[in-house]
């Protein structure tokens, strides 16, 4: 099948062909550390440091085996489009490995109540409750938290003092490690267009799009489409707009003029391809840009 080439620039097809070969031969693995955790809690403000703020700051230095993302960044992925709560919950369940909720605000409590009603989402909830309310005869304790205690793989609920949340970090780390940490990479089969575009493949599709942006950064939207169409030998429409919006919202990539550029851990990828030398491929891409598209290199100067 003939696939339309890049507009104005064509990265050497041997690079794309190597990636295609690994994907269609089912030689792609999601790395053990490629786990997404969404953080819910009180939003940051200038009045005080919230428990979520303290925990999030801690994760950046000490819990780098997981990718922690703030809940509002996920919501921002939908832009100004009106999206109902049920749709948000379904999408959240598709993209996350864990929903960590610190019950320090009315908003977080409301989200807990809504999320606990979704069978696919309740299994992924790690709830952290204020220790002072541990034995209260309340709706929260007897309703959502009781259900999470029973059905979530992150049970039991953790009871902590929010003013010193890091004193409970050992319990939180233990729960994450027990239920999320994998000892090795897991094979992912997305060797056909239908698998790539499948409803159950959203998280894996998101990570593949991010890795392609990382490898070919700076890269245009139509070029990402070209790469994917080349890999899957298709002219069908590929829905990656939400994935790109999501990646921008959570700070994994940025958009500058017409280019998408990786901004997160430049030398790391969510996927591993045993048959590929990804560092060598990236070097080939940069070498090609330096010769034939020097304007792209200027977009990388502040990051590399």
PDB file of C-alpha atoms in Angstrom:
ATOM      1  CA  UNK A   1       0.000   0.000   0.000  1.00  0.00           C
ATOM      2  CA  UNK A   2       1.265   3.423  -0.897  1.00  0.00           C
ATOM      3  CA  UNK A   3       1.342   5.803   2.051  1.00  0.00           C
ATOM      4  CA  UNK A   4       1.508   9.563   1.717  1.00  0.00           C
ATOM      5  CA  UNK A   5       4.904  10.901   2.769  1.00  0.00           C
ATOM      6  CA  UNK A   6       5.693  13.633   5.221  1.00  0.00           C
ATOM      7  CA  UNK A   7       4.744  17.128   4.265  1.00  0.00           C
ATOM      8  CA  UNK A   8       8.085  18.804   3.323  1.00  0.00           C
ATOM      9  CA  UNK A   9      10.249  16.391   5.325  1.00  0.00           C
ATOM     10  CA  UNK A  10      10.635  12.639   5.196  1.00  0.00           C
ATOM     11  CA  UNK A  11      12.583  11.023   7.995  1.00  0.00           C
ATOM     12  CA  UNK A  12      14.484   8.078   6.555  1.00  0.00           C
ATOM     13  CA  UNK A  13      12.076   5.228   5.997  1.00  0.00           C
ATOM     14  CA  UNK A  14      14.544   2.646   7.220  1.00  0.00           C
ATOM     15  CA  UNK A  15      14.044   4.023  10.745  1.00  0.00           C
ATOM     16  CA  UNK A  16      10.273   3.698  10.533  1.00  0.00           C
ATOM     17  CA  UNK A  17      10.634   0.296   8.890  1.00  0.00           C
ATOM     18  CA  UNK A  18      12.679  -0.964  11.837  1.00  0.00           C
ATOM     19  CA  UNK A  19       9.970   0.124  14.259  1.00  0.00           C
ATOM     20  CA  UNK A  20       7.292  -1.398  12.059  1.00  0.00           C
ATOM     21  CA  UNK A  21       9.134  -4.708  11.951  1.00  0.00           C
ATOM     22  CA  UNK A  22       9.253  -4.907  15.759  1.00  0.00           C
ATOM     23  CA  UNK A  23       5.579  -4.009  16.130  1.00  0.00           C
ATOM     24  CA  UNK A  24       4.132  -6.325  13.477  1.00  0.00           C
ATOM     25  CA  UNK A  25       6.333  -9.195  14.666  1.00  0.00           C
ATOM     26  CA  UNK A  26       5.006  -8.594  18.210  1.00  0.00           C
ATOM     27  CA  UNK A  27       8.400  -7.667  19.615  1.00  0.00           C
ATOM     28  CA  UNK A  28       7.248  -4.736  21.736  1.00  0.00           C
ATOM     29  CA  UNK A  29       7.220  -4.676  25.540  1.00  0.00           C
ATOM     30  CA  UNK A  30       5.793  -2.160  27.975  1.00  0.00           C
ATOM     31  CA  UNK A  31       8.452  -1.446  30.592  1.00  0.00           C
ATOM     32  CA  UNK A  32       7.896  -2.504  34.181  1.00  0.00           C
ATOM     33  CA  UNK A  33       8.025   1.107  35.375  1.00  0.00           C
ATOM     34  CA  UNK A  34       5.424   2.347  32.856  1.00  0.00           C
ATOM     35  CA  UNK A  35       2.640   2.710  35.427  1.00  0.00           C
ATOM     36  CA  UNK A  36       0.305   5.707  35.621  1.00  0.00           C
ATOM     37  CA  UNK A  37      -0.998   6.938  38.990  1.00  0.00           C
ATOM     38  CA  UNK A  38      -3.494   9.807  39.104  1.00  0.00           C
ATOM     39  CA  UNK A  39      -3.446  11.949  42.235  1.00  0.00           C
ATOM     40  CA  UNK A  40      -6.645  13.408  43.652  1.00  0.00           C
ATOM     41  CA  UNK A  41      -6.870  15.652  46.693  1.00  0.00           C
ATOM     42  CA  UNK A  42      -7.041  19.327  47.582  1.00  0.00           C
ATOM     43  CA  UNK A  43      -5.799  21.505  44.737  1.00  0.00           C
ATOM     44  CA  UNK A  44      -2.689  23.596  45.267  1.00  0.00           C
ATOM     45  CA  UNK A  45      -3.218  27.080  46.659  1.00  0.00           C
ATOM     46  CA  UNK A  46      -1.157  29.932  48.051  1.00  0.00           C
ATOM     47  CA  UNK A  47      -2.724  29.705  51.509  1.00  0.00           C
ATOM     48  CA  UNK A  48      -1.237  26.384  52.573  1.00  0.00           C
ATOM     49  CA  UNK A  49       0.634  23.313  51.438  1.00  0.00           C
ATOM     50  CA  UNK A  50      -1.883  20.536  50.922  1.00  0.00           C
ATOM     51  CA  UNK A  51      -1.234  16.886  51.732  1.00  0.00           C
ATOM     52  CA  UNK A  52      -1.352  16.173  48.018  1.00  0.00           C
ATOM     53  CA  UNK A  53       1.288  18.848  47.378  1.00  0.00           C
ATOM     54  CA  UNK A  54       3.609  17.294  49.956  1.00  0.00           C
ATOM     55  CA  UNK A  55       3.114  13.797  48.578  1.00  0.00           C
ATOM     56  CA  UNK A  56       3.499  14.893  44.950  1.00  0.00           C
ATOM     57  CA  UNK A  57       6.755  16.706  45.712  1.00  0.00           C
ATOM     58  CA  UNK A  58       8.031  13.561  47.425  1.00  0.00           C
ATOM     59  CA  UNK A  59       7.224  11.371  44.413  1.00  0.00           C
ATOM     60  CA  UNK A  60       9.365  13.471  42.080  1.00  0.00           C
ATOM     61  CA  UNK A  61      12.528  12.451  43.935  1.00  0.00           C
ATOM     62  CA  UNK A  62      11.716   9.166  45.616  1.00  0.00           C
ATOM     63  CA  UNK A  63       9.009   7.341  43.638  1.00  0.00           C
ATOM     64  CA  UNK A  64      10.269   7.539  40.089  1.00  0.00           C
ATOM     65  CA  UNK A  65       9.217   3.993  39.222  1.00  0.00           C
ATOM     66  CA  UNK A  66       5.721   5.347  38.621  1.00  0.00           C
ATOM     67  CA  UNK A  67       4.352   8.234  36.586  1.00  0.00           C
ATOM     68  CA  UNK A  68       2.313  10.442  38.928  1.00  0.00           C
ATOM     69  CA  UNK A  69      -0.136  12.808  37.244  1.00  0.00           C
ATOM     70  CA  UNK A  70      -2.465  15.390  38.771  1.00  0.00           C
ATOM     71  CA  UNK A  71      -6.178  14.853  38.275  1.00  0.00           C
ATOM     72  CA  UNK A  72      -6.875  18.363  36.982  1.00  0.00           C
ATOM     73  CA  UNK A  73      -4.310  17.851  34.228  1.00  0.00           C
ATOM     74  CA  UNK A  74      -6.320  14.866  33.012  1.00  0.00           C
ATOM     75  CA  UNK A  75      -9.536  16.887  33.038  1.00  0.00           C
ATOM     76  CA  UNK A  76      -7.797  19.641  31.085  1.00  0.00           C
ATOM     77  CA  UNK A  77      -7.132  17.139  28.288  1.00  0.00           C
ATOM     78  CA  UNK A  78     -10.763  17.502  27.245  1.00  0.00           C
ATOM     79  CA  UNK A  79     -10.330  21.223  26.625  1.00  0.00           C
ATOM     80  CA  UNK A  80     -13.527  23.254  26.489  1.00  0.00           C
ATOM     81  CA  UNK A  81     -15.597  20.322  25.274  1.00  0.00           C
ATOM     82  CA  UNK A  82     -18.534  19.549  27.579  1.00  0.00           C
ATOM     83  CA  UNK A  83     -17.873  16.121  29.067  1.00  0.00           C
ATOM     84  CA  UNK A  84     -20.164  14.395  31.544  1.00  0.00           C
ATOM     85  CA  UNK A  85     -18.801  12.807  34.713  1.00  0.00           C
ATOM     86  CA  UNK A  86     -19.612   9.269  33.552  1.00  0.00           C
ATOM     87  CA  UNK A  87     -17.473   9.737  30.435  1.00  0.00           C
ATOM     88  CA  UNK A  88     -14.644  11.143  32.545  1.00  0.00           C
ATOM     89  CA  UNK A  89     -14.794   8.124  34.837  1.00  0.00           C
ATOM     90  CA  UNK A  90     -14.714   5.689  31.923  1.00  0.00           C
ATOM     91  CA  UNK A  91     -11.759   7.472  30.349  1.00  0.00           C
ATOM     92  CA  UNK A  92      -9.916   7.612  33.669  1.00  0.00           C
ATOM     93  CA  UNK A  93     -10.349   3.863  34.129  1.00  0.00           C
ATOM     94  CA  UNK A  94      -8.897   3.308  30.647  1.00  0.00           C
ATOM     95  CA  UNK A  95      -5.740   5.346  31.166  1.00  0.00           C
ATOM     96  CA  UNK A  96      -4.737   4.764  34.777  1.00  0.00           C
ATOM     97  CA  UNK A  97      -3.216   1.909  36.765  1.00  0.00           C
ATOM     98  CA  UNK A  98      -4.060   3.500  40.114  1.00  0.00           C
ATOM     99  CA  UNK A  99      -6.247   6.347  41.364  1.00  0.00           C
ATOM    100  CA  UNK A 100      -4.738   7.670  44.585  1.00  0.00           C
ATOM    101  CA  UNK A 101      -7.236   9.861  46.449  1.00  0.00           C
ATOM    102  CA  UNK A 102      -6.293  11.871  49.523  1.00  0.00           C
ATOM    103  CA  UNK A 103      -9.614  12.757  51.155  1.00  0.00           C
ATOM    104  CA  UNK A 104      -8.661  16.258  52.280  1.00  0.00           C
ATOM    105  CA  UNK A 105     -11.267  18.310  50.403  1.00  0.00           C
ATOM    106  CA  UNK A 106     -14.999  18.204  49.590  1.00  0.00           C
ATOM    107  CA  UNK A 107     -14.097  17.767  45.920  1.00  0.00           C
ATOM    108  CA  UNK A 108     -11.941  14.722  46.609  1.00  0.00           C
ATOM    109  CA  UNK A 109     -14.681  13.182  48.750  1.00  0.00           C
ATOM    110  CA  UNK A 110     -17.236  13.753  45.975  1.00  0.00           C
ATOM    111  CA  UNK A 111     -14.899  12.164  43.431  1.00  0.00           C
ATOM    112  CA  UNK A 112     -14.386   9.185  45.727  1.00  0.00           C
ATOM    113  CA  UNK A 113     -18.144   8.674  45.919  1.00  0.00           C
ATOM    114  CA  UNK A 114     -18.528   8.826  42.144  1.00  0.00           C
ATOM    115  CA  UNK A 115     -15.525   6.635  41.367  1.00  0.00           C
ATOM    116  CA  UNK A 116     -16.538   3.952  43.857  1.00  0.00           C
ATOM    117  CA  UNK A 117     -19.696   3.332  41.815  1.00  0.00           C
ATOM    118  CA  UNK A 118     -17.704   2.232  38.765  1.00  0.00           C
ATOM    119  CA  UNK A 119     -16.719  -1.431  38.938  1.00  0.00           C
ATOM    120  CA  UNK A 120     -13.611  -1.038  36.765  1.00  0.00           C
ATOM    121  CA  UNK A 121     -12.442   2.049  38.628  1.00  0.00           C
ATOM    122  CA  UNK A 122     -13.079   0.970  42.221  1.00  0.00           C
ATOM    123  CA  UNK A 123     -10.530  -1.838  41.772  1.00  0.00           C
ATOM    124  CA  UNK A 124      -7.844   0.760  41.112  1.00  0.00           C
ATOM    125  CA  UNK A 125      -8.503   3.149  44.009  1.00  0.00           C
ATOM    126  CA  UNK A 126      -5.943   3.696  46.751  1.00  0.00           C
ATOM    127  CA  UNK A 127      -7.798   5.796  49.326  1.00  0.00           C
ATOM    128  CA  UNK A 128      -6.069   7.789  52.054  1.00  0.00           C
ATOM    129  CA  UNK A 129      -8.381   8.964  54.824  1.00  0.00           C
ATOM    130  CA  UNK A 130      -7.728  11.364  57.684  1.00  0.00           C
ATOM    131  CA  UNK A 131      -6.834   9.281  60.740  1.00  0.00           C
ATOM    132  CA  UNK A 132      -9.028  11.433  62.993  1.00  0.00           C
ATOM    133  CA  UNK A 133     -12.099  10.227  61.062  1.00  0.00           C
ATOM    134  CA  UNK A 134     -11.075   6.574  61.019  1.00  0.00           C
ATOM    135  CA  UNK A 135     -13.786   5.335  63.404  1.00  0.00           C
ATOM    136  CA  UNK A 136     -16.526   7.833  62.601  1.00  0.00           C
ATOM    137  CA  UNK A 137     -19.999   6.478  61.930  1.00  0.00           C
ATOM    138  CA  UNK A 138     -20.191   8.337  58.620  1.00  0.00           C
ATOM    139  CA  UNK A 139     -21.482   7.777  55.095  1.00  0.00           C
ATOM    140  CA  UNK A 140     -17.929   7.964  53.731  1.00  0.00           C
ATOM    141  CA  UNK A 141     -16.676   5.214  56.042  1.00  0.00           C
ATOM    142  CA  UNK A 142     -19.691   2.952  55.657  1.00  0.00           C
ATOM    143  CA  UNK A 143     -20.242   3.627  51.953  1.00  0.00           C
ATOM    144  CA  UNK A 144     -17.387   4.328  49.494  1.00  0.00           C
ATOM    145  CA  UNK A 145     -14.503   3.411  51.814  1.00  0.00           C
ATOM    146  CA  UNK A 146     -16.154   0.146  52.865  1.00  0.00           C
ATOM    147  CA  UNK A 147     -16.614  -0.763  49.204  1.00  0.00           C
ATOM    148  CA  UNK A 148     -12.998   0.084  48.393  1.00  0.00           C
ATOM    149  CA  UNK A 149     -11.859  -1.931  51.392  1.00  0.00           C
ATOM    150  CA  UNK A 150     -13.732  -4.900  49.932  1.00  0.00           C
ATOM    151  CA  UNK A 151     -13.139  -4.570  46.175  1.00  0.00           C
ATOM    152  CA  UNK A 152      -9.981  -2.570  45.493  1.00  0.00           C
ATOM    153  CA  UNK A 153      -6.703  -4.364  44.920  1.00  0.00           C
ATOM    154  CA  UNK A 154      -5.161  -1.481  46.898  1.00  0.00           C
ATOM    155  CA  UNK A 155      -7.096  -2.409  50.037  1.00  0.00           C
ATOM    156  CA  UNK A 156      -6.779  -1.694  52.918  1.00  0.00           C
ATOM    157  CA  UNK A 157      -7.632   1.995  53.090  1.00  0.00           C
ATOM    158  CA  UNK A 158      -4.734   3.963  54.570  1.00  0.00           C
ATOM    159  CA  UNK A 159      -5.441   6.250  57.530  1.00  0.00           C
ATOM    160  CA  UNK A 160      -2.955   9.106  57.857  1.00  0.00           C
ATOM    161  CA  UNK A 161      -2.545  12.499  59.472  1.00  0.00           C
ATOM    162  CA  UNK A 162      -2.820  14.890  56.548  1.00  0.00           C
ATOM    163  CA  UNK A 163      -0.728  17.561  58.239  1.00  0.00           C
ATOM    164  CA  UNK A 164       2.168  15.070  58.240  1.00  0.00           C
ATOM    165  CA  UNK A 165       1.263  12.858  55.280  1.00  0.00           C
ATOM    166  CA  UNK A 166       4.856  11.774  54.693  1.00  0.00           C
ATOM    167  CA  UNK A 167       4.844   9.969  58.040  1.00  0.00           C
ATOM    168  CA  UNK A 168       2.624   7.410  56.285  1.00  0.00           C
ATOM    169  CA  UNK A 169       4.747   7.190  53.151  1.00  0.00           C
ATOM    170  CA  UNK A 170       5.895   3.679  54.061  1.00  0.00           C
ATOM    171  CA  UNK A 171       2.323   2.357  53.959  1.00  0.00           C
ATOM    172  CA  UNK A 172       1.617   4.132  50.685  1.00  0.00           C
ATOM    173  CA  UNK A 173       4.799   2.861  49.038  1.00  0.00           C
ATOM    174  CA  UNK A 174       4.080  -0.670  50.241  1.00  0.00           C
ATOM    175  CA  UNK A 175       0.601  -0.619  48.707  1.00  0.00           C
ATOM    176  CA  UNK A 176       1.900   0.712  45.390  1.00  0.00           C
ATOM    177  CA  UNK A 177       4.788  -1.732  45.299  1.00  0.00           C
ATOM    178  CA  UNK A 178       2.618  -4.721  46.148  1.00  0.00           C
ATOM    179  CA  UNK A 179      -0.018  -4.001  43.528  1.00  0.00           C
ATOM    180  CA  UNK A 180       1.784  -2.148  40.743  1.00  0.00           C
ATOM    181  CA  UNK A 181       5.443  -3.013  40.637  1.00  0.00           C
ATOM    182  CA  UNK A 182       6.308  -5.571  37.989  1.00  0.00           C
ATOM    183  CA  UNK A 183       9.568  -7.477  37.948  1.00  0.00           C
ATOM    184  CA  UNK A 184       9.855  -7.452  34.177  1.00  0.00           C
ATOM    185  CA  UNK A 185       8.466  -5.875  31.042  1.00  0.00           C
ATOM    186  CA  UNK A 186       5.198  -7.171  29.613  1.00  0.00           C
ATOM    187  CA  UNK A 187       4.666  -8.056  25.980  1.00  0.00           C
ATOM    188  CA  UNK A 188       2.112  -5.854  24.230  1.00  0.00           C
ATOM    189  CA  UNK A 189       0.483  -6.974  21.011  1.00  0.00           C
ATOM    190  CA  UNK A 190      -0.610  -4.106  18.791  1.00  0.00           C
ATOM    191  CA  UNK A 191       0.520  -5.552  15.494  1.00  0.00           C
ATOM    192  CA  UNK A 192      -2.669  -4.625  13.625  1.00  0.00           C
ATOM    193  CA  UNK A 193      -4.593  -1.408  13.094  1.00  0.00           C
ATOM    194  CA  UNK A 194      -7.661  -2.826  14.884  1.00  0.00           C
ATOM    195  CA  UNK A 195      -5.632  -3.632  17.997  1.00  0.00           C
ATOM    196  CA  UNK A 196      -3.958  -0.214  18.007  1.00  0.00           C
ATOM    197  CA  UNK A 197      -7.311   1.521  17.633  1.00  0.00           C
ATOM    198  CA  UNK A 198      -9.150  -0.732  20.101  1.00  0.00           C
ATOM    199  CA  UNK A 199     -11.092   0.581  23.080  1.00  0.00           C
ATOM    200  CA  UNK A 200      -9.070  -1.600  25.473  1.00  0.00           C
ATOM    201  CA  UNK A 201      -5.768  -0.282  24.173  1.00  0.00           C
ATOM    202  CA  UNK A 202      -6.052   3.373  25.195  1.00  0.00           C
ATOM    203  CA  UNK A 203      -3.229   3.507  27.724  1.00  0.00           C
ATOM    204  CA  UNK A 204      -0.875   1.521  25.480  1.00  0.00           C
ATOM    205  CA  UNK A 205      -1.793   3.704  22.491  1.00  0.00           C
ATOM    206  CA  UNK A 206      -1.100   6.829  24.551  1.00  0.00           C
ATOM    207  CA  UNK A 207       2.344   5.547  25.496  1.00  0.00           C
ATOM    208  CA  UNK A 208       3.176   4.518  21.939  1.00  0.00           C
ATOM    209  CA  UNK A 209       2.247   7.980  20.631  1.00  0.00           C
ATOM    210  CA  UNK A 210       4.430   9.545  23.325  1.00  0.00           C
ATOM    211  CA  UNK A 211       7.370   7.290  22.430  1.00  0.00           C
ATOM    212  CA  UNK A 212       7.025   8.176  18.750  1.00  0.00           C
ATOM    213  CA  UNK A 213       7.042  11.874  19.646  1.00  0.00           C
ATOM    214  CA  UNK A 214      10.143  11.268  21.770  1.00  0.00           C
ATOM    215  CA  UNK A 215      11.954   9.406  19.007  1.00  0.00           C
ATOM    216  CA  UNK A 216      11.102  11.840  16.205  1.00  0.00           C
ATOM    217  CA  UNK A 217      10.919  15.059  18.236  1.00  0.00           C
ATOM    218  CA  UNK A 218      10.373  17.746  17.000  1.00  0.00           C
ATOM    219  CA  UNK A 219       7.638  16.186  14.877  1.00  0.00           C
ATOM    220  CA  UNK A 220       4.472  17.464  13.206  1.00  0.00           C
ATOM    221  CA  UNK A 221       0.983  16.054  13.594  1.00  0.00           C
ATOM    222  CA  UNK A 222       0.773  14.871   9.994  1.00  0.00           C
ATOM    223  CA  UNK A 223       4.162  13.189  10.376  1.00  0.00           C
ATOM    224  CA  UNK A 224       2.993  11.181  13.371  1.00  0.00           C
ATOM    225  CA  UNK A 225       0.013  10.090  11.294  1.00  0.00           C
ATOM    226  CA  UNK A 226       2.349   9.175   8.452  1.00  0.00           C
ATOM    227  CA  UNK A 227       4.469   7.005  10.751  1.00  0.00           C
ATOM    228  CA  UNK A 228       1.441   5.186  12.165  1.00  0.00           C
ATOM    229  CA  UNK A 229      -0.132   4.678   8.749  1.00  0.00           C
ATOM    230  CA  UNK A 230       3.162   3.371   7.445  1.00  0.00           C
ATOM    231  CA  UNK A 231       3.440   0.931  10.349  1.00  0.00           C
ATOM    232  CA  UNK A 232      -0.103  -0.369   9.906  1.00  0.00           C
ATOM    233  CA  UNK A 233      -0.321  -0.160   6.095  1.00  0.00           C
ATOM    234  CA  UNK A 234      -3.529   1.813   6.287  1.00  0.00           C
ATOM    235  CA  UNK A 235      -5.096   5.008   5.043  1.00  0.00           C
ATOM    236  CA  UNK A 236      -7.791   4.803   7.710  1.00  0.00           C
ATOM    237  CA  UNK A 237      -8.396   7.672  10.079  1.00  0.00           C
ATOM    238  CA  UNK A 238      -6.284   7.443  13.225  1.00  0.00           C
ATOM    239  CA  UNK A 239      -7.642   9.092  16.350  1.00  0.00           C
ATOM    240  CA  UNK A 240      -4.651  10.513  18.184  1.00  0.00           C
ATOM    241  CA  UNK A 241      -5.872  14.051  18.905  1.00  0.00           C
ATOM    242  CA  UNK A 242      -6.936  13.187  22.441  1.00  0.00           C
ATOM    243  CA  UNK A 243      -3.675  11.351  23.123  1.00  0.00           C
ATOM    244  CA  UNK A 244      -1.659  14.408  22.068  1.00  0.00           C
ATOM    245  CA  UNK A 245      -3.870  16.737  24.102  1.00  0.00           C
ATOM    246  CA  UNK A 246      -3.534  14.415  27.106  1.00  0.00           C
ATOM    247  CA  UNK A 247       0.259  14.267  26.786  1.00  0.00           C
ATOM    248  CA  UNK A 248       0.477  18.059  26.609  1.00  0.00           C
ATOM    249  CA  UNK A 249      -1.885  18.571  29.559  1.00  0.00           C
ATOM    250  CA  UNK A 250       0.107  16.296  31.866  1.00  0.00           C
ATOM    251  CA  UNK A 251       3.453  17.758  30.773  1.00  0.00           C
ATOM    252  CA  UNK A 252       4.897  14.784  28.894  1.00  0.00           C
ATOM    253  CA  UNK A 253       5.191  16.714  25.634  1.00  0.00           C
ATOM    254  CA  UNK A 254       4.697  20.294  24.522  1.00  0.00           C
ATOM    255  CA  UNK A 255       3.586  21.934  21.294  1.00  0.00           C
ATOM    256  CA  UNK A 256       5.723  24.668  19.792  1.00  0.00           C
ATOM    257  CA  UNK A 257       4.471  26.229  16.553  1.00  0.00           C
ATOM    258  CA  UNK A 258       3.608  23.126  14.469  1.00  0.00           C
ATOM    259  CA  UNK A 259       5.914  20.741  16.310  1.00  0.00           C
ATOM    260  CA  UNK A 260       5.321  18.282  19.136  1.00  0.00           C
ATOM    261  CA  UNK A 261       8.352  17.994  21.408  1.00  0.00           C
ATOM    262  CA  UNK A 262       9.120  15.579  24.221  1.00  0.00           C
ATOM    263  CA  UNK A 263       9.619  17.218  27.617  1.00  0.00           C
ATOM    264  CA  UNK A 264       9.784  14.262  30.014  1.00  0.00           C
ATOM    265  CA  UNK A 265      12.908  12.185  30.732  1.00  0.00           C
ATOM    266  CA  UNK A 266      14.396  12.631  27.297  1.00  0.00           C
ATOM    267  CA  UNK A 267      16.368   9.393  27.217  1.00  0.00           C
ATOM    268  CA  UNK A 268      13.587   7.114  28.432  1.00  0.00           C
ATOM    269  CA  UNK A 269      10.744   5.369  26.662  1.00  0.00           C
ATOM    270  CA  UNK A 270       7.645   3.577  27.911  1.00  0.00           C
ATOM    271  CA  UNK A 271       8.287   0.712  25.501  1.00  0.00           C
ATOM    272  CA  UNK A 272      11.286  -1.461  24.874  1.00  0.00           C
ATOM    273  CA  UNK A 273      11.998  -3.158  21.556  1.00  0.00           C
ATOM    274  CA  UNK A 274      14.560  -5.946  22.016  1.00  0.00           C
ATOM    275  CA  UNK A 275      15.404  -5.942  18.317  1.00  0.00           C
ATOM    276  CA  UNK A 276      16.059  -2.195  18.186  1.00  0.00           C
ATOM    277  CA  UNK A 277      18.830   0.080  19.367  1.00  0.00           C
ATOM    278  CA  UNK A 278      16.600   3.016  20.206  1.00  0.00           C
ATOM    279  CA  UNK A 279      19.530   5.296  21.059  1.00  0.00           C
ATOM    280  CA  UNK A 280      21.023   4.635  17.637  1.00  0.00           C
ATOM    281  CA  UNK A 281      17.683   5.338  15.959  1.00  0.00           C
ATOM    282  CA  UNK A 282      17.349   8.643  17.812  1.00  0.00           C
ATOM    283  CA  UNK A 283      20.861   9.589  16.714  1.00  0.00           C
ATOM    284  CA  UNK A 284      19.897   8.861  13.097  1.00  0.00           C
ATOM    285  CA  UNK A 285      16.835  11.092  13.407  1.00  0.00           C
ATOM    286  CA  UNK A 286      18.859  13.982  14.837  1.00  0.00           C
ATOM    287  CA  UNK A 287      21.541  13.507  12.205  1.00  0.00           C
ATOM    288  CA  UNK A 288      18.904  13.661   9.487  1.00  0.00           C
ATOM    289  CA  UNK A 289      17.424  16.850  10.943  1.00  0.00           C
ATOM    290  CA  UNK A 290      20.845  18.483  11.261  1.00  0.00           C
ATOM    291  CA  UNK A 291      21.437  17.919   7.554  1.00  0.00           C
ATOM    292  CA  UNK A 292      18.039  18.496   6.017  1.00  0.00           C
ATOM    293  CA  UNK A 293      15.855  20.311   8.545  1.00  0.00           C
ATOM    294  CA  UNK A 294      18.115  22.493  10.669  1.00  0.00           C
ATOM    295  CA  UNK A 295      15.227  24.678  11.825  1.00  0.00           C
ATOM    296  CA  UNK A 296      13.982  21.760  13.923  1.00  0.00           C
ATOM    297  CA  UNK A 297      17.160  21.592  15.955  1.00  0.00           C
ATOM    298  CA  UNK A 298      16.543  25.101  17.290  1.00  0.00           C
ATOM    299  CA  UNK A 299      13.382  23.832  18.991  1.00  0.00           C
ATOM    300  CA  UNK A 300      15.485  21.380  20.997  1.00  0.00           C
ATOM    301  CA  UNK A 301      18.203  23.733  22.194  1.00  0.00           C
ATOM    302  CA  UNK A 302      16.577  24.553  25.521  1.00  0.00           C
ATOM    303  CA  UNK A 303      15.968  20.902  26.363  1.00  0.00           C
ATOM    304  CA  UNK A 304      19.054  19.077  25.075  1.00  0.00           C
TER     305      UNK A 304
END
